[in-house]
mmCIF file of C-alpha atoms in Angstrom:
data_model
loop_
_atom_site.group_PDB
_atom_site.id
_atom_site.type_symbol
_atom_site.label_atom_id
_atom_site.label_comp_id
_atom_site.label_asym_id
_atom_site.label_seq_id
_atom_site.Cartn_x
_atom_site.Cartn_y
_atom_site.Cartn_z
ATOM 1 C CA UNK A 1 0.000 0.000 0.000
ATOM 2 C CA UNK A 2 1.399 3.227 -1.088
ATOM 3 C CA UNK A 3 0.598 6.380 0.791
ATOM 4 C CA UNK A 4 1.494 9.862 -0.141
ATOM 5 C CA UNK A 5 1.826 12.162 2.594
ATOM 6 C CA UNK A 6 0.035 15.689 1.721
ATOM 7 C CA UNK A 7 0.069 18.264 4.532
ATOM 8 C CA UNK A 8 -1.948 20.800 1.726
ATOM 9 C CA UNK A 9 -4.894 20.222 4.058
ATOM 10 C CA UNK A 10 -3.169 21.085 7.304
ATOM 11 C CA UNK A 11 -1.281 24.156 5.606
ATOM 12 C CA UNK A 12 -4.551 25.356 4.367
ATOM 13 C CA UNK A 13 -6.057 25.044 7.790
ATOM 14 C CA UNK A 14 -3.600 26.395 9.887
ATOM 15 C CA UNK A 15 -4.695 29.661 10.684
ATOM 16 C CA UNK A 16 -7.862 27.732 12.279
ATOM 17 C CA UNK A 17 -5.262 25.541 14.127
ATOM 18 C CA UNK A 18 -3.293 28.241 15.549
ATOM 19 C CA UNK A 19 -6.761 29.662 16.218
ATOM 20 C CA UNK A 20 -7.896 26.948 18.218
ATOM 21 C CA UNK A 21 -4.359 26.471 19.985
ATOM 22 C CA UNK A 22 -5.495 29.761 21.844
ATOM 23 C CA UNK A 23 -8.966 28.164 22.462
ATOM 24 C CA UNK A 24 -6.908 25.134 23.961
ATOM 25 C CA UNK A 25 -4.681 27.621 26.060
ATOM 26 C CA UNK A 26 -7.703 29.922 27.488
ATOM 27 C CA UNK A 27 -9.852 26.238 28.617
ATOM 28 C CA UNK A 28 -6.812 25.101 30.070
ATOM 29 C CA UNK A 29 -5.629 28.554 32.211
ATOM 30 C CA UNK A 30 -9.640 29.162 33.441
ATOM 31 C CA UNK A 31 -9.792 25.788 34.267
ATOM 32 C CA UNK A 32 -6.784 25.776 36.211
ATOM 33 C CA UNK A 33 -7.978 28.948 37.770
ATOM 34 C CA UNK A 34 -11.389 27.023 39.053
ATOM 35 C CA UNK A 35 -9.716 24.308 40.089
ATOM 36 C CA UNK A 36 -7.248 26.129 42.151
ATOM 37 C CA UNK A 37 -9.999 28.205 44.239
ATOM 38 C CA UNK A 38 -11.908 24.463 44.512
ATOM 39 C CA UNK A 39 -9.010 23.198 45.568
ATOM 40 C CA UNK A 40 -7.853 26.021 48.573
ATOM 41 C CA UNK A 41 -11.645 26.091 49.384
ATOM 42 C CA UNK A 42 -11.797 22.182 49.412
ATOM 43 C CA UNK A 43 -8.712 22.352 51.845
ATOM 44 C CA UNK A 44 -10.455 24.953 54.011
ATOM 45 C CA UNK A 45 -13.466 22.844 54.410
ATOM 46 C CA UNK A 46 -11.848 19.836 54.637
ATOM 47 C CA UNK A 47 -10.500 21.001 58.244
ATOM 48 C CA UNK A 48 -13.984 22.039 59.115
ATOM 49 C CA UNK A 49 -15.128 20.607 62.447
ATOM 50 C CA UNK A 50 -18.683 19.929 61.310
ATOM 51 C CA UNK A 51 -18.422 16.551 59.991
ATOM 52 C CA UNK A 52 -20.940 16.624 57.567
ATOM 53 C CA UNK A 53 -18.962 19.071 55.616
ATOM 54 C CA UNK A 54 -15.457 17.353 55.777
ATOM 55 C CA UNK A 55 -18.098 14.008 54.158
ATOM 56 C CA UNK A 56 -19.070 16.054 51.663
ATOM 57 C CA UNK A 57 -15.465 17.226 50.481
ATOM 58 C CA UNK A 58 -14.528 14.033 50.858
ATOM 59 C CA UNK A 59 -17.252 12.455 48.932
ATOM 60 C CA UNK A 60 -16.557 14.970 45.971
ATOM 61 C CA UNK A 61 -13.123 14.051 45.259
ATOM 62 C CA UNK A 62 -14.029 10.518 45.630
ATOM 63 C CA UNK A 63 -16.867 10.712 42.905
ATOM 64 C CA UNK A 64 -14.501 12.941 40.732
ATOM 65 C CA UNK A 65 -11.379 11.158 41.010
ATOM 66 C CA UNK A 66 -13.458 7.499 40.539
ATOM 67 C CA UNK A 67 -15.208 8.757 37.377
ATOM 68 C CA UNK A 68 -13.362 9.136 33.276
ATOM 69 C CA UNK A 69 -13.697 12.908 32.763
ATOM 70 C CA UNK A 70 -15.663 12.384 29.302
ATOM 71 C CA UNK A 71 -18.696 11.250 31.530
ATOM 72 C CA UNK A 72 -18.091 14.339 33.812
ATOM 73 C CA UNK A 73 -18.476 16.585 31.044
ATOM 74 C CA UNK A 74 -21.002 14.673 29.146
ATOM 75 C CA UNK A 75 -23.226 14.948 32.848
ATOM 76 C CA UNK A 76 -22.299 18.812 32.863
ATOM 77 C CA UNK A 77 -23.332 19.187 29.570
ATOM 78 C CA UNK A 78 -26.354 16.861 29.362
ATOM 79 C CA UNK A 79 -27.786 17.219 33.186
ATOM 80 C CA UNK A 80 -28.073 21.127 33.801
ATOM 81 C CA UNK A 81 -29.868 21.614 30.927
ATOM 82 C CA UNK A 82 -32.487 19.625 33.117
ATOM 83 C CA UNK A 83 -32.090 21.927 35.873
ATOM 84 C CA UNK A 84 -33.633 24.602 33.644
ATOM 85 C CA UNK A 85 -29.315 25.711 33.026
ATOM 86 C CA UNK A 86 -28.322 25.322 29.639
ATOM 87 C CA UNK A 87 -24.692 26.257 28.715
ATOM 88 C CA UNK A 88 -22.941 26.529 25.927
ATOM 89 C CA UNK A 89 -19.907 24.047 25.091
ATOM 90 C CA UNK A 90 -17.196 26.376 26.178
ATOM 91 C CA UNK A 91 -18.333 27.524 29.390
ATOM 92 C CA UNK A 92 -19.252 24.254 30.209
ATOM 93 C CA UNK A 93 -15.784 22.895 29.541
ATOM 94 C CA UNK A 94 -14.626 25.362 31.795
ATOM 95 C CA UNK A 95 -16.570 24.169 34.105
ATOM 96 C CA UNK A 96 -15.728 20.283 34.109
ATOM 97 C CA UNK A 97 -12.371 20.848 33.861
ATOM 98 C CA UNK A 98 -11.824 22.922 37.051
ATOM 99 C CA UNK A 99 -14.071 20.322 38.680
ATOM 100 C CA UNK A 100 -11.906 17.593 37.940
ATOM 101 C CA UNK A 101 -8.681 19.145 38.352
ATOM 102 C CA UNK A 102 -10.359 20.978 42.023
ATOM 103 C CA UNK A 103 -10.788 17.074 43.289
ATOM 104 C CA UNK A 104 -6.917 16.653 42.606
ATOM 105 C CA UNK A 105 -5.879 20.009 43.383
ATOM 106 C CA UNK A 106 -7.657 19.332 46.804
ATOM 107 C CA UNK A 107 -5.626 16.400 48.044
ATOM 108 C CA UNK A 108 -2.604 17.908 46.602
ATOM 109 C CA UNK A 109 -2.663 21.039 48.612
ATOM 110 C CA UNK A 110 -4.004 19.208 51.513
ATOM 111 C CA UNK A 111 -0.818 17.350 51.625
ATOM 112 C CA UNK A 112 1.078 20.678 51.762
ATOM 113 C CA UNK A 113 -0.667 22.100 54.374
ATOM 114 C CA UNK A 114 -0.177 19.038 56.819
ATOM 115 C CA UNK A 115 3.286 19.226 56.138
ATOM 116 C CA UNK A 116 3.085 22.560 57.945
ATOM 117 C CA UNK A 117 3.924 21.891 61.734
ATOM 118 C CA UNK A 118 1.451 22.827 63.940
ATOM 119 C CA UNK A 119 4.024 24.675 65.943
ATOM 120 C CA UNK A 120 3.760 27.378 63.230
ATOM 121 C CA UNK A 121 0.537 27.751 63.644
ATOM 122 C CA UNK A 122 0.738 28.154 67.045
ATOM 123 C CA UNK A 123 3.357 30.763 66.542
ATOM 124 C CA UNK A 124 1.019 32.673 64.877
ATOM 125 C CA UNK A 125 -1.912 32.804 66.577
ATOM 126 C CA UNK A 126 0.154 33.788 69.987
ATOM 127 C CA UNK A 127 1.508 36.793 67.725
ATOM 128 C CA UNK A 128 -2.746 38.238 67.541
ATOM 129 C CA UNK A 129 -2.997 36.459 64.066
ATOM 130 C CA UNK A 130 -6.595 35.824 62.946
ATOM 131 C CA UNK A 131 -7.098 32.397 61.638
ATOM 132 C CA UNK A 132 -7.555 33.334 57.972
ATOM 133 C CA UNK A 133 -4.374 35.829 58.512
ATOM 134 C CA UNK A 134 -2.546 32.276 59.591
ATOM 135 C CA UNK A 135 -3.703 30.243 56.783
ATOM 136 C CA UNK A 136 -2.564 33.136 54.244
ATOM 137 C CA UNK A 137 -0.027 33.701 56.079
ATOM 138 C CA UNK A 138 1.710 31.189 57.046
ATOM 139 C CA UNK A 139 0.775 28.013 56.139
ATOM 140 C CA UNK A 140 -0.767 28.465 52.422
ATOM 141 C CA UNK A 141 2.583 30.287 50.966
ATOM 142 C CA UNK A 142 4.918 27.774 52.786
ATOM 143 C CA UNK A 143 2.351 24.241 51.376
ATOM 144 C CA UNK A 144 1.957 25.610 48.059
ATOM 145 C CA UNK A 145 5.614 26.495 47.802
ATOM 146 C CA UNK A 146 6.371 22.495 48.992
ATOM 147 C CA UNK A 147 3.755 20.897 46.296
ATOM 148 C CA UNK A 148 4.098 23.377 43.440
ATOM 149 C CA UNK A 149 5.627 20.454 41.206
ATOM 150 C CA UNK A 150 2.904 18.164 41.897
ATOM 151 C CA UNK A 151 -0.015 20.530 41.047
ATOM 152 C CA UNK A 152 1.822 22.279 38.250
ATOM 153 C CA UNK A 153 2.339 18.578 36.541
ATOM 154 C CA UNK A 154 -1.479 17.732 37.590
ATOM 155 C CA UNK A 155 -2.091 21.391 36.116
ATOM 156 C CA UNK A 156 0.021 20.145 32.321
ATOM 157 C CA UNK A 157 -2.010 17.190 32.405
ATOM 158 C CA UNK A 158 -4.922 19.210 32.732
ATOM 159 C CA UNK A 159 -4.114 21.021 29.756
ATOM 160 C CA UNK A 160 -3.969 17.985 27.367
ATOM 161 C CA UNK A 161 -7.747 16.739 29.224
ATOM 162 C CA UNK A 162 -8.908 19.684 27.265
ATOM 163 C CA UNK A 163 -9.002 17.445 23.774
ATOM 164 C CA UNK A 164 -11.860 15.622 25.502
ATOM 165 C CA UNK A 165 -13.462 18.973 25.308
ATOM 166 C CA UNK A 166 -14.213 17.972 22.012
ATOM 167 C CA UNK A 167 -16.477 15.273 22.837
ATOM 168 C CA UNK A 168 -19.148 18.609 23.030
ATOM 169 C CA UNK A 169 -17.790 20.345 20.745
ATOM 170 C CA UNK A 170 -15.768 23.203 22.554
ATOM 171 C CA UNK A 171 -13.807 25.635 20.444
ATOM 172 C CA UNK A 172 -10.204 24.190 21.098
ATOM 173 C CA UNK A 173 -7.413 22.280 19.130
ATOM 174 C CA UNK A 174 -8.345 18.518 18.777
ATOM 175 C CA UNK A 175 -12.115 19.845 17.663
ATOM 176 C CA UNK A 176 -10.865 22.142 14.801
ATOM 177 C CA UNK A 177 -8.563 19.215 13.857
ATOM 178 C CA UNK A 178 -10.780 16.658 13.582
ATOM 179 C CA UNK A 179 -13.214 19.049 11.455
ATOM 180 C CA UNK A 180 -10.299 19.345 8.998
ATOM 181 C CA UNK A 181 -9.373 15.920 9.204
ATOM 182 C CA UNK A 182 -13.186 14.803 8.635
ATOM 183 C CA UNK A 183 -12.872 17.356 5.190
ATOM 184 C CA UNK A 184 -9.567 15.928 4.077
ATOM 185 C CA UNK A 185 -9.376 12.417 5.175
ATOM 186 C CA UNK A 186 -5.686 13.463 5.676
ATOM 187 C CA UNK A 187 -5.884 11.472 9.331
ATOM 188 C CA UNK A 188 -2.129 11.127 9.634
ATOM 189 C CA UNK A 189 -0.893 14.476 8.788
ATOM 190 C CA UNK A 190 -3.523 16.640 10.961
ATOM 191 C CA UNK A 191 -2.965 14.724 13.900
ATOM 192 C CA UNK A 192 0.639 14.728 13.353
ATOM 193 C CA UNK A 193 0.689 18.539 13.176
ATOM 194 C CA UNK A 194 -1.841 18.356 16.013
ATOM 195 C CA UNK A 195 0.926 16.278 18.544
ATOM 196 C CA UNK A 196 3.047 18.788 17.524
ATOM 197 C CA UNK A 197 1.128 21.399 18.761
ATOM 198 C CA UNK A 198 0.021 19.828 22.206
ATOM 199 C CA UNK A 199 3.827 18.880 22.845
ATOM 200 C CA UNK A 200 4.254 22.873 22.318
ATOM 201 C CA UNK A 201 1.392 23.773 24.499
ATOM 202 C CA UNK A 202 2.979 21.429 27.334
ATOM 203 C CA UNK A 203 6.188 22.936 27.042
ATOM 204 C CA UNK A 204 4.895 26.412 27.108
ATOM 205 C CA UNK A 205 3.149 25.514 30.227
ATOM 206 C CA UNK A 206 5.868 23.694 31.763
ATOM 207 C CA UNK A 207 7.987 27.297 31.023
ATOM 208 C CA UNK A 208 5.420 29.642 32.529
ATOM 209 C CA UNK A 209 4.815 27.548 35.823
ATOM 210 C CA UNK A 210 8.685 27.421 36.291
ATOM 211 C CA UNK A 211 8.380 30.877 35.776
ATOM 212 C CA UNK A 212 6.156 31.639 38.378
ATOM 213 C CA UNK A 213 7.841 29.465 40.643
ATOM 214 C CA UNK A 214 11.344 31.204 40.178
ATOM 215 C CA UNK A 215 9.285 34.575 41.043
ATOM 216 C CA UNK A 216 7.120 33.574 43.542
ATOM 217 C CA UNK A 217 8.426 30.291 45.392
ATOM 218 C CA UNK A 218 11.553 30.721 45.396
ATOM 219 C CA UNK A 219 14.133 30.680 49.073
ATOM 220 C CA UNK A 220 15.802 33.834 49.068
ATOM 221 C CA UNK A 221 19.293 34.024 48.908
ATOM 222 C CA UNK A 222 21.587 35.682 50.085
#
């Protein structure tokens, strides 16, 4: 069988692709933002003394970590429409994916925060410290500082669950492919382009986290 690669399709297309590479980018940086207020707020209530709430937090990341993200969006997507909320494919992307990467995000920076010794916050409550002025303070800088590599790489992989987003038809990379791969029948070289793309994306990512961890992160020294 002889097969003549022809990347006229993918040329042809490729404003659309870079297009939807910023589609791809702006899913993946709001859903990180969600997921990172789920996941402080998560932590917050997790250490709640009512019981019933630290169940429920727990039961969430349970259900979210025990289910394939495609069905998570497809209830999103399918369910709140019932509810009398009806979304459009974007926004409800946005939505899933800072749900699932929340339930992650909450055990991650969970661990963090009990590797805080409780002598700090001791420390700073004796100093006339508020509680919330504590958890700012002193123990949320210090955990996210220790487990920054853990959610960043949770964060990456979050980036390439946004291809699922086509599944509804979300403006981002793998759905504007597979529209000019369904036009061309050129399988091999859109989705060759497209792993190309997705291994810049990750790098990209992978630069601006180590960024922000050189800035913010960072031990002084002297």
């Amino acid at each position: 069988m002889n097969y003549t690669l022809d990347f006229t399709p993918v040329i042809e297309g490729m404003p659309n692709l870079l297009t939807a590479c910023l589609g791809t980018f702006m899913l993946a940086i709001c859903g990180m933002l969600l997921a990172t207020i789920i996941g402080i707020g998560g932590v917050v209530l997790r250490t709640s003394k009512i019981k019933a709430v630290r169940w429920l937090v727990i039961g969430f990341v349970e259900i979210i970590r025990n289910t394939p993200f495609l069905v998570q969006i497809f209830f999103i997507y399918f369910a709140l429409p019932l509810a009398g909320l009806r979304l459009d494919p974007t926004p409800t992307a946005i939505i899933a994916l800072g749900i699932n990467g929340g339930a992650y995000a909450i055990e991650i920076i969970r661990g963090g925060v009990q590797s805080i010794s409780k002598g700090q916050m001791e420390a700073g409550l004796a100093l006339g410290l508020h509680k919330a002025q504590v958890f700012r303070l002193i123990i949320l800088k210090p955990a996210l500082r220790a487990i920054f590599p853990s959610l960043t790489s949770q964060f990456v992989l979050l980036t390439l669950t946004t291809s699922i987003a086509s599944a509804i038809s979300a403006y981002e990379l793998t759905s504007v492919s597979q529209r000019i791969e369904s036009d061309s029948f050129r399988s091999f070289e859109v989705y060759f382009t497209v792993t190309a793309f997705y291994l810049v994306i990750s790098w990209l990512m992978m630069r601006l986290f180590a960024f922000f961890s050189a800035r913010y992160f960072a031990y002084p020294v002297k």
